[in-house]
CSV table of C-alpha atoms in Angstrom, one decimal:
chain,number,residue,atom,x,y,z
A,1,MET,CA,0.0,0.0,0.0
A,2,LEU,CA,1.5,3.3,-1.1
A,3,LYS,CA,1.7,6.2,1.3
A,4,GLU,CA,1.3,9.8,0.0
A,5,THR,CA,3.2,12.6,1.7
A,6,LEU,CA,3.8,16.3,0.8
A,7,LEU,CA,7.4,17.3,0.3
A,8,GLN,CA,7.1,19.9,3.0
A,9,ASP,CA,6.3,17.2,5.6
A,10,ILE,CA,9.4,15.1,4.9
A,11,PRO,CA,12.4,16.6,6.7
A,12,GLU,CA,14.8,14.0,5.2
A,13,ILE,CA,14.4,15.4,1.7
A,14,LYS,CA,17.5,17.4,0.7
A,15,VAL,CA,16.9,20.3,-1.7
A,16,HIS,CA,19.5,21.2,-4.3
A,17,GLY,CA,19.9,24.5,-6.1
A,18,ARG,CA,19.0,28.1,-5.5
A,19,THR,CA,15.4,28.5,-4.7
A,20,THR,CA,13.0,30.1,-2.2
A,21,ALA,CA,12.2,28.9,1.3
A,22,CYS,CA,8.8,27.7,0.1
A,23,ARG,CA,8.3,23.9,0.0
A,24,ALA,CA,4.6,23.8,-0.8
A,25,PRO,CA,5.6,23.3,-3.6
A,26,LEU,CA,9.3,23.3,-4.1
A,27,THR,CA,10.1,25.3,-7.3
A,28,LEU,CA,13.1,24.4,-9.4
A,29,PHE,CA,14.7,27.4,-11.2
A,30,TRP,CA,18.2,26.5,-12.2
A,31,THR,CA,20.1,23.7,-14.0
A,32,ALA,CA,20.8,20.7,-11.7
A,33,SER,CA,18.3,22.0,-9.1
A,34,GLY,CA,16.2,19.3,-7.6
A,35,PHE,CA,15.9,17.0,-4.6
A,36,GLU,CA,17.7,14.1,-3.1
A,37,CYS,CA,16.5,11.4,-0.7
A,38,ASN,CA,17.4,8.1,0.8
A,39,VAL,CA,14.4,5.8,0.9
A,40,THR,CA,13.5,2.2,1.4
A,41,GLY,CA,10.6,0.4,-0.2
A,42,SER,CA,9.9,-1.2,-3.6
A,43,GLU,CA,8.2,1.7,-5.3
A,44,PHE,CA,8.6,5.5,-5.5
A,45,TRP,CA,6.7,8.2,-7.3
A,46,VAL,CA,7.0,12.0,-7.4
A,47,GLU,CA,4.1,14.5,-8.0
A,48,LEU,CA,5.2,17.2,-10.4
A,49,GLU,CA,3.5,20.4,-11.6
A,50,VAL,CA,4.9,21.7,-14.9
A,51,THR,CA,4.4,25.0,-16.6
A,52,TYR,CA,5.9,26.6,-19.7
A,53,GLU,CA,4.9,28.6,-22.8
A,54,VAL,CA,7.7,27.8,-25.3
A,55,TYR,CA,10.5,25.8,-23.6
A,56,GLU,CA,9.4,22.6,-21.9
A,57,PRO,CA,11.5,21.5,-18.9
A,58,TRP,CA,13.3,18.1,-18.9
A,59,PHE,CA,14.6,16.2,-15.9
A,60,SER,CA,17.0,13.4,-15.2
A,61,TYR,CA,17.4,11.2,-12.2
A,62,THR,CA,19.9,8.8,-10.7
A,63,ILE,CA,19.5,5.9,-8.3
A,64,ASN,CA,22.5,5.0,-6.2
A,65,GLY,CA,24.6,7.3,-8.3
A,66,ASP,CA,23.7,5.8,-11.7
A,67,TRP,CA,21.8,7.7,-14.4
A,68,ILE,CA,18.5,5.8,-14.7
A,69,GLY,CA,16.2,8.1,-16.7
A,70,ARG,CA,15.6,11.3,-18.6
A,71,GLN,CA,12.2,12.7,-19.7
A,72,MET,CA,10.5,15.6,-21.5
A,73,LEU,CA,7.8,17.1,-19.3
A,74,GLN,CA,4.4,18.3,-20.4
A,75,LYS,CA,2.1,20.9,-18.8
A,76,GLY,CA,0.0,19.9,-15.9
A,77,ARG,CA,0.1,18.3,-12.5
A,78,TYR,CA,0.7,14.6,-12.5
A,79,TRP,CA,2.6,11.6,-10.9
A,80,VAL,CA,5.8,10.2,-12.4
A,81,PRO,CA,7.3,6.9,-11.3
A,82,LEU,CA,11.0,6.8,-10.5
A,83,PHE,CA,11.3,3.1,-9.5
A,84,ARG,CA,9.2,0.0,-9.1
A,85,GLY,CA,9.9,-3.6,-8.1
A,86,MET,CA,13.1,-2.9,-6.2
A,87,SER,CA,14.2,-4.8,-3.1
A,88,PRO,CA,12.0,-3.2,-0.3
A,89,ASP,CA,14.6,-3.4,2.5
A,90,SER,CA,17.5,-1.7,0.8
A,91,VAL,CA,18.1,2.1,1.0
A,92,LYS,CA,18.0,3.8,-2.4
A,93,ASN,CA,19.6,7.2,-3.0
A,94,VAL,CA,17.3,9.0,-5.4
A,95,HIS,CA,18.6,12.3,-7.0
A,96,PHE,CA,16.2,14.3,-9.2
A,97,PHE,CA,17.9,16.9,-11.5
A,98,LYS,CA,16.3,19.7,-13.6
A,99,ASP,CA,18.1,19.3,-16.9
A,100,LEU,CA,17.1,22.6,-18.4
A,101,GLN,CA,18.5,26.0,-17.4
A,102,ALA,CA,16.4,28.9,-16.1
A,103,MET,CA,14.9,30.2,-19.3
A,104,SER,CA,15.2,34.0,-19.7
A,105,ASP,CA,13.0,33.8,-22.8
A,106,ASP,CA,10.2,31.9,-21.1
A,107,GLY,CA,8.9,33.3,-17.8
A,108,ASN,CA,6.6,30.4,-17.3
A,109,SER,CA,9.1,27.5,-17.6
A,110,TYR,CA,9.2,25.8,-14.2
A,111,ILE,CA,9.1,22.4,-12.4
A,112,HIS,CA,7.3,22.3,-9.1
A,113,ILE,CA,7.6,19.3,-6.7
A,114,HIS,CA,4.5,18.7,-4.6
A,115,ALA,CA,4.6,15.2,-3.0
A,116,PHE,CA,5.7,11.6,-3.0
A,117,ARG,CA,4.1,8.2,-3.1
A,118,TYR,CA,6.1,5.3,-1.6
A,119,ASP,CA,5.9,2.1,0.4
A,120,GLY,CA,9.0,2.5,2.5
A,121,GLU,CA,10.6,5.0,4.9
A,122,PHE,CA,12.9,8.0,4.4
A,123,CYS,CA,16.4,8.1,5.9
A,124,PRO,CA,18.6,11.2,6.3
A,125,VAL,CA,20.9,12.3,3.5
A,126,VAL,CA,24.4,12.9,4.8
A,127,ASP,CA,25.8,16.4,4.0
A,128,LYS,CA,28.8,16.4,1.8
A,129,LYS,CA,32.0,18.1,3.1
A,130,LEU,CA,32.6,20.1,0.0
A,131,LYS,CA,30.3,22.7,-1.7
A,132,ILE,CA,30.9,24.2,-5.2
A,133,GLU,CA,29.0,26.9,-7.1
A,134,PHE,CA,29.4,27.0,-10.9
A,135,ILE,CA,28.7,30.2,-12.7
A,136,GLY,CA,28.7,30.2,-16.5
A,137,ASP,CA,27.0,30.3,-19.9
A,138,SER,CA,25.7,27.6,-22.3
A,139,ILE,CA,28.7,25.4,-21.5
A,140,THR,CA,27.9,25.3,-17.8
A,141,SER,CA,24.2,24.9,-18.7
A,142,GLY,CA,25.1,21.6,-20.5
A,143,GLU,CA,24.0,22.8,-23.9
A,144,GLY,CA,25.1,20.4,-26.7
A,145,LEU,CA,25.7,17.4,-24.4
A,146,ILE,CA,22.7,15.5,-25.9
A,147,GLY,CA,22.0,14.9,-29.5
A,148,ALA,CA,23.9,14.1,-32.7
A,149,ARG,CA,26.7,16.4,-33.8
A,150,GLU,CA,24.7,17.7,-36.7
A,151,GLU,CA,21.9,19.0,-34.5
A,152,SER,CA,21.5,22.7,-34.6
A,153,ASP,CA,18.1,23.4,-33.1
A,154,TRP,CA,18.1,25.5,-29.9
A,155,ILE,CA,15.7,23.5,-27.9
A,156,PRO,CA,15.5,22.1,-24.3
A,157,MET,CA,16.1,18.5,-25.6
A,158,PHE,CA,19.8,19.2,-26.2
A,159,PHE,CA,20.6,20.4,-22.6
A,160,SER,CA,21.9,18.0,-19.9
A,161,ALA,CA,22.7,18.5,-16.3
A,162,VAL,CA,24.1,15.0,-15.6
A,163,LYS,CA,26.6,14.8,-18.5
A,164,SER,CA,28.2,18.2,-17.8
A,165,TYR,CA,31.6,19.0,-16.2
A,166,THR,CA,29.8,20.4,-13.2
A,167,TYR,CA,28.1,17.0,-12.4
A,168,GLN,CA,31.3,15.1,-13.1
A,169,ILE,CA,33.4,17.3,-10.8
A,170,ALA,CA,30.8,16.8,-8.0
A,171,GLN,CA,31.1,13.0,-8.5
A,172,ILE,CA,34.9,13.0,-8.5
A,173,LEU,CA,35.2,15.2,-5.4
A,174,ASP,CA,32.0,13.9,-3.6
A,175,ALA,CA,30.7,17.5,-3.5
A,176,GLU,CA,27.4,19.2,-3.3
A,177,TYR,CA,27.0,21.8,-6.1
A,178,ARG,CA,24.8,24.5,-7.6
A,179,VAL,CA,24.7,26.0,-11.1
A,180,PHE,CA,24.0,29.6,-12.0
A,181,SER,CA,24.2,29.8,-15.8
A,182,GLN,CA,22.6,31.1,-18.9
A,183,SER,CA,23.2,30.3,-22.5
A,184,GLY,CA,24.6,33.1,-24.6
A,185,TRP,CA,25.3,35.4,-21.7
A,186,GLY,CA,28.6,36.8,-20.5
A,187,VAL,CA,30.3,39.0,-18.0
A,188,HIS,CA,29.6,42.3,-19.7
A,189,ASN,CA,27.0,41.4,-22.4
A,190,THR,CA,25.6,38.6,-24.5
A,191,TRP,CA,27.1,37.0,-27.6
A,192,ASP,CA,25.1,39.5,-29.7
A,193,ASN,CA,26.0,42.7,-27.6
A,194,ASN,CA,22.9,42.8,-25.4
A,195,THR,CA,24.0,44.4,-22.2
A,196,ARG,CA,20.9,43.1,-20.3
A,197,GLY,CA,22.4,39.6,-20.6
A,198,ALA,CA,25.3,40.1,-18.2
A,199,ILE,CA,25.3,37.4,-15.5
A,200,PRO,CA,26.6,39.6,-12.7
A,201,LYS,CA,23.5,41.8,-12.8
A,202,TYR,CA,21.4,38.9,-11.5
A,203,TYR,CA,23.7,37.2,-9.1
A,204,LYS,CA,22.3,38.7,-5.9
A,205,GLU,CA,18.7,37.5,-6.5
A,206,ILE,CA,17.3,33.9,-6.5
A,207,CYS,CA,16.5,33.9,-10.2
A,208,SER,CA,15.7,37.4,-11.4
A,209,LEU,CA,16.6,36.7,-15.0
A,210,MET,CA,13.3,35.0,-15.5
A,211,PRO,CA,10.8,37.6,-16.9
A,212,GLY,CA,7.2,38.3,-16.0
A,213,PRO,CA,4.7,38.2,-13.2
A,214,GLU,CA,4.9,34.4,-12.5
A,215,ASN,CA,8.5,34.7,-11.5
A,216,GLU,CA,7.6,37.6,-9.2
A,217,ARG,CA,4.8,35.5,-7.7
A,218,LEU,CA,7.2,32.6,-7.1
A,219,GLY,CA,9.8,34.8,-5.4
A,220,GLY,CA,12.5,34.5,-8.1
A,221,ASN,CA,13.2,38.2,-7.9
A,222,HIS,CA,13.7,38.1,-4.1
A,223,PRO,CA,17.3,38.5,-2.7
A,224,HIS,CA,19.2,35.3,-2.4
A,225,ASP,CA,20.2,34.3,1.2
A,226,PHE,CA,23.9,33.7,0.7
A,227,ALA,CA,24.4,32.8,4.4
A,228,SER,CA,22.1,29.8,3.9
A,229,TRP,CA,24.5,28.1,1.6
A,230,GLN,CA,28.2,29.2,1.5
A,231,PRO,CA,30.3,27.3,-1.0
A,232,ASP,CA,34.0,26.4,-0.5
A,233,PHE,CA,34.7,27.1,-4.2
A,234,VAL,CA,33.1,29.3,-6.8
A,235,VAL,CA,34.0,28.3,-10.3
A,236,VAL,CA,33.4,31.0,-13.0
A,237,ASN,CA,33.4,29.9,-16.6
A,238,LEU,CA,32.6,33.1,-18.5
A,239,GLY,CA,34.2,35.0,-21.4
A,240,THR,CA,33.3,33.0,-24.4
A,241,ASN,CA,30.2,35.1,-25.3
A,242,ASP,CA,31.9,38.4,-24.5
A,243,ALA,CA,34.6,37.5,-27.1
A,244,ALA,CA,32.0,36.5,-29.7
A,245,SER,CA,30.2,39.8,-29.4
A,246,PHE,CA,33.1,41.6,-31.0
A,247,ASP,CA,32.2,39.9,-34.3
A,248,GLN,CA,28.4,40.6,-34.0
A,249,PRO,CA,26.3,43.6,-35.2
A,250,GLU,CA,25.4,46.4,-32.9
A,251,TRP,CA,22.6,45.6,-30.4
A,252,VAL,CA,19.7,48.1,-30.4
A,253,ASP,CA,17.0,48.1,-27.7
A,254,ALA,CA,13.7,48.2,-29.5
A,255,GLN,CA,12.0,50.0,-26.6
A,256,THR,CA,14.6,52.6,-25.6
A,257,GLY,CA,16.8,52.9,-28.7
A,258,GLU,CA,19.8,52.1,-26.6
A,259,CYS,CA,22.8,50.9,-28.7
A,260,HIS,CA,25.8,48.8,-27.8
A,261,LYS,CA,28.6,47.2,-29.7
A,262,MET,CA,32.0,45.7,-28.6
A,263,ARG,CA,34.3,46.9,-31.4
A,264,ARG,CA,37.2,45.7,-33.4
A,265,ASN,CA,39.7,48.1,-34.9
A,266,ALA,CA,40.2,48.6,-38.6
A,267,ASP,CA,43.1,46.1,-38.6
A,268,GLY,CA,40.9,43.5,-36.9
A,269,SER,CA,42.4,43.8,-33.4
A,270,TYR,CA,40.2,44.3,-30.4
A,271,ASN,CA,39.4,47.9,-29.4
A,272,ILE,CA,41.4,48.5,-26.3
A,273,GLU,CA,38.7,50.7,-24.7
A,274,ASP,CA,36.2,47.9,-25.0
A,275,ILE,CA,38.7,45.4,-23.7
A,276,LYS,CA,39.3,47.5,-20.6
A,277,THR,CA,35.5,47.8,-20.2
A,278,PHE,CA,35.3,44.0,-20.3
A,279,GLN,CA,38.2,43.6,-17.8
A,280,GLN,CA,36.5,46.0,-15.4
A,281,SER,CA,33.4,43.9,-15.6
A,282,VAL,CA,35.4,40.9,-14.7
A,283,LYS,CA,37.0,42.7,-11.7
A,284,ASP,CA,33.6,44.0,-10.6
A,285,PHE,CA,32.1,40.5,-10.7
A,286,LEU,CA,35.0,39.1,-8.7
A,287,ALA,CA,34.4,41.8,-6.1
A,288,LEU,CA,30.7,40.9,-6.0
A,289,ILE,CA,31.4,37.2,-5.6
A,290,ARG,CA,33.8,38.0,-2.8
A,291,GLU,CA,31.3,40.3,-1.1
A,292,CYS,CA,28.6,37.5,-1.1
A,293,ASN,CA,31.0,34.7,-0.3
A,294,PRO,CA,33.7,36.1,2.0
A,295,LYS,CA,35.7,32.8,2.6
A,296,VAL,CA,35.3,31.1,-0.8
A,297,TYR,CA,38.2,30.2,-3.1
A,298,ILE,CA,37.4,31.6,-6.6
A,299,ILE,CA,38.6,29.9,-9.8
A,300,TRP,CA,38.0,31.7,-13.1
A,301,CYS,CA,38.3,29.1,-15.9
A,302,TYR,CA,38.1,29.4,-19.6
A,303,GLY,CA,38.9,27.7,-22.9
A,304,MET,CA,36.4,25.0,-23.8
A,305,ILE,CA,35.5,26.9,-27.0
A,306,GLY,CA,38.8,28.6,-27.8
A,307,ILE,CA,40.9,31.0,-25.9
A,308,PRO,CA,40.8,34.4,-27.7
A,309,PHE,CA,40.3,36.2,-24.4
A,310,GLN,CA,42.7,34.3,-22.2
A,311,LEU,CA,45.2,37.1,-22.0
A,312,TYR,CA,42.6,39.7,-21.1
A,313,LEU,CA,41.0,37.4,-18.5
A,314,CYS,CA,44.4,36.6,-16.9
A,315,GLU,CA,45.2,40.3,-16.7
A,316,ALA,CA,41.9,41.1,-15.1
A,317,VAL,CA,42.0,38.3,-12.6
A,318,SER,CA,45.6,38.9,-11.6
A,319,SER,CA,45.0,42.7,-11.4
A,320,TYR,CA,42.0,42.2,-9.1
A,321,ALA,CA,44.0,39.8,-6.9
A,322,ARG,CA,46.9,42.2,-6.7
A,323,GLU,CA,44.8,45.3,-6.0
A,324,THR,CA,42.8,43.6,-3.2
A,325,ASN,CA,45.5,41.4,-1.9
A,326,ASP,CA,43.2,38.4,-2.4
A,327,ARG,CA,45.2,35.2,-2.3
A,328,PHE,CA,42.2,33.0,-2.7
A,329,ILE,CA,41.6,33.5,-6.4
A,330,SER,CA,43.2,32.1,-9.6
A,331,TYR,CA,42.8,31.5,-13.3
A,332,LEU,CA,42.7,28.1,-14.9
A,333,GLN,CA,42.8,27.2,-18.6
A,334,LEU,CA,40.5,24.3,-19.6
A,335,PRO,CA,41.0,21.8,-22.5
A,336,ASP,CA,39.6,23.1,-25.8
A,337,MET,CA,36.9,21.4,-27.8
A,338,THR,CA,38.3,19.3,-30.7
A,339,ARG,CA,36.7,17.5,-33.7
A,340,GLU,CA,36.6,14.4,-31.6
A,341,SER,CA,35.1,16.1,-28.5
A,342,VAL,CA,32.5,18.3,-30.1
A,343,GLY,CA,28.8,17.7,-29.2
A,344,SER,CA,25.6,19.0,-30.8
A,345,ARG,CA,25.0,22.6,-31.7
A,346,GLU,CA,28.8,23.1,-32.1
A,347,HIS,CA,29.2,23.0,-28.4
A,348,PRO,CA,31.5,20.9,-26.2
A,349,GLY,CA,30.4,17.3,-26.0
A,350,PHE,CA,30.7,14.7,-23.2
A,351,LEU,CA,34.4,14.0,-23.9
A,352,CYS,CA,35.3,17.7,-23.7
A,353,HIS,CA,33.3,18.1,-20.5
A,354,GLN,CA,35.0,15.0,-19.1
A,355,GLN,CA,38.5,16.4,-19.9
A,356,ALA,CA,37.5,19.7,-18.3
A,357,ALA,CA,36.2,18.0,-15.2
A,358,GLN,CA,39.4,16.1,-14.7
A,359,VAL,CA,41.5,19.2,-14.9
A,360,LEU,CA,39.2,21.2,-12.6
A,361,ALA,CA,38.8,18.5,-10.1
A,362,GLN,CA,42.5,17.9,-9.8
A,363,TYR,CA,43.1,21.6,-9.4
A,364,ILE,CA,40.4,22.0,-6.7
A,365,ALA,CA,41.9,19.0,-4.9
A,366,GLN,CA,45.3,20.7,-5.0
A,367,VAL,CA,44.2,24.0,-3.5
A,368,ARG,CA,41.8,22.7,-0.9
């Protein structure tokens, strides 16, 4: 006989990812956000409520650390089975992941967790000793990790949380982690020069990049309580889209007429004034991360889709560290994508993410 219990009434459930304090229901905003539990019994279901206008959410889940399933979700409130017929006395670790990033182009794309049906008992989830926050763009969102190499559609199906370097690092280091990322965005502007798509502008709120009244109702625009979850490491993987914007047309705000363009000189070199603007944005973001996470070690990494901005990033990171006497910050180059390691949508595939995870995990282990 299956029991039915609301999530808010199960203290053993561990919540992952930035979200509000509300548990009735639990709202999942970000990539890799979700829940984890240890539960006995032979059968286990989760009650989901799913909303979206354009971009349907996907989820993955693992049982005892192994990737069991992945599913496209449709609108509505319904029950989804996660396992059936398992040995009732054994404890199963169930981890549910939101595969899709927070969608800044769809203010109604959410997964809500309401309740569980089960025939066993819940056991506590032991806290991990290491916490890591990953901040990035499409690479960190796991874009291109699913699908054939020739796929080019920008759709939720080609995003994956559990094949990314973030998940792999967490597995290698036995760490709890969170992801704060958005495809196409950068430190100063997006790949196409839109200054509204700068990740640092949204860092202090729970999920303020989601537009519209629904996000306001859910509390996504509320200040994030940094004291509630202090990471040991913040890994920033940004700069790829900032570099790309130098080769894109001027962005014009249709409502205000505001224009913005990161420029190249007549000889093809980067405009030094715009480079300095980018570098100041890097330094300002480092200062913001330090303000919000006083004791964290910050790693700025880059290189999975080329390294045209490596010199400028290194200069900005070292300049900030020198000016502030901050010894807990460094730069790390990651392995570049190759013909063998490319995934769908001309993004890094699993092999590239695996290589990056090994480099980053080894580096984190060294500086701990």
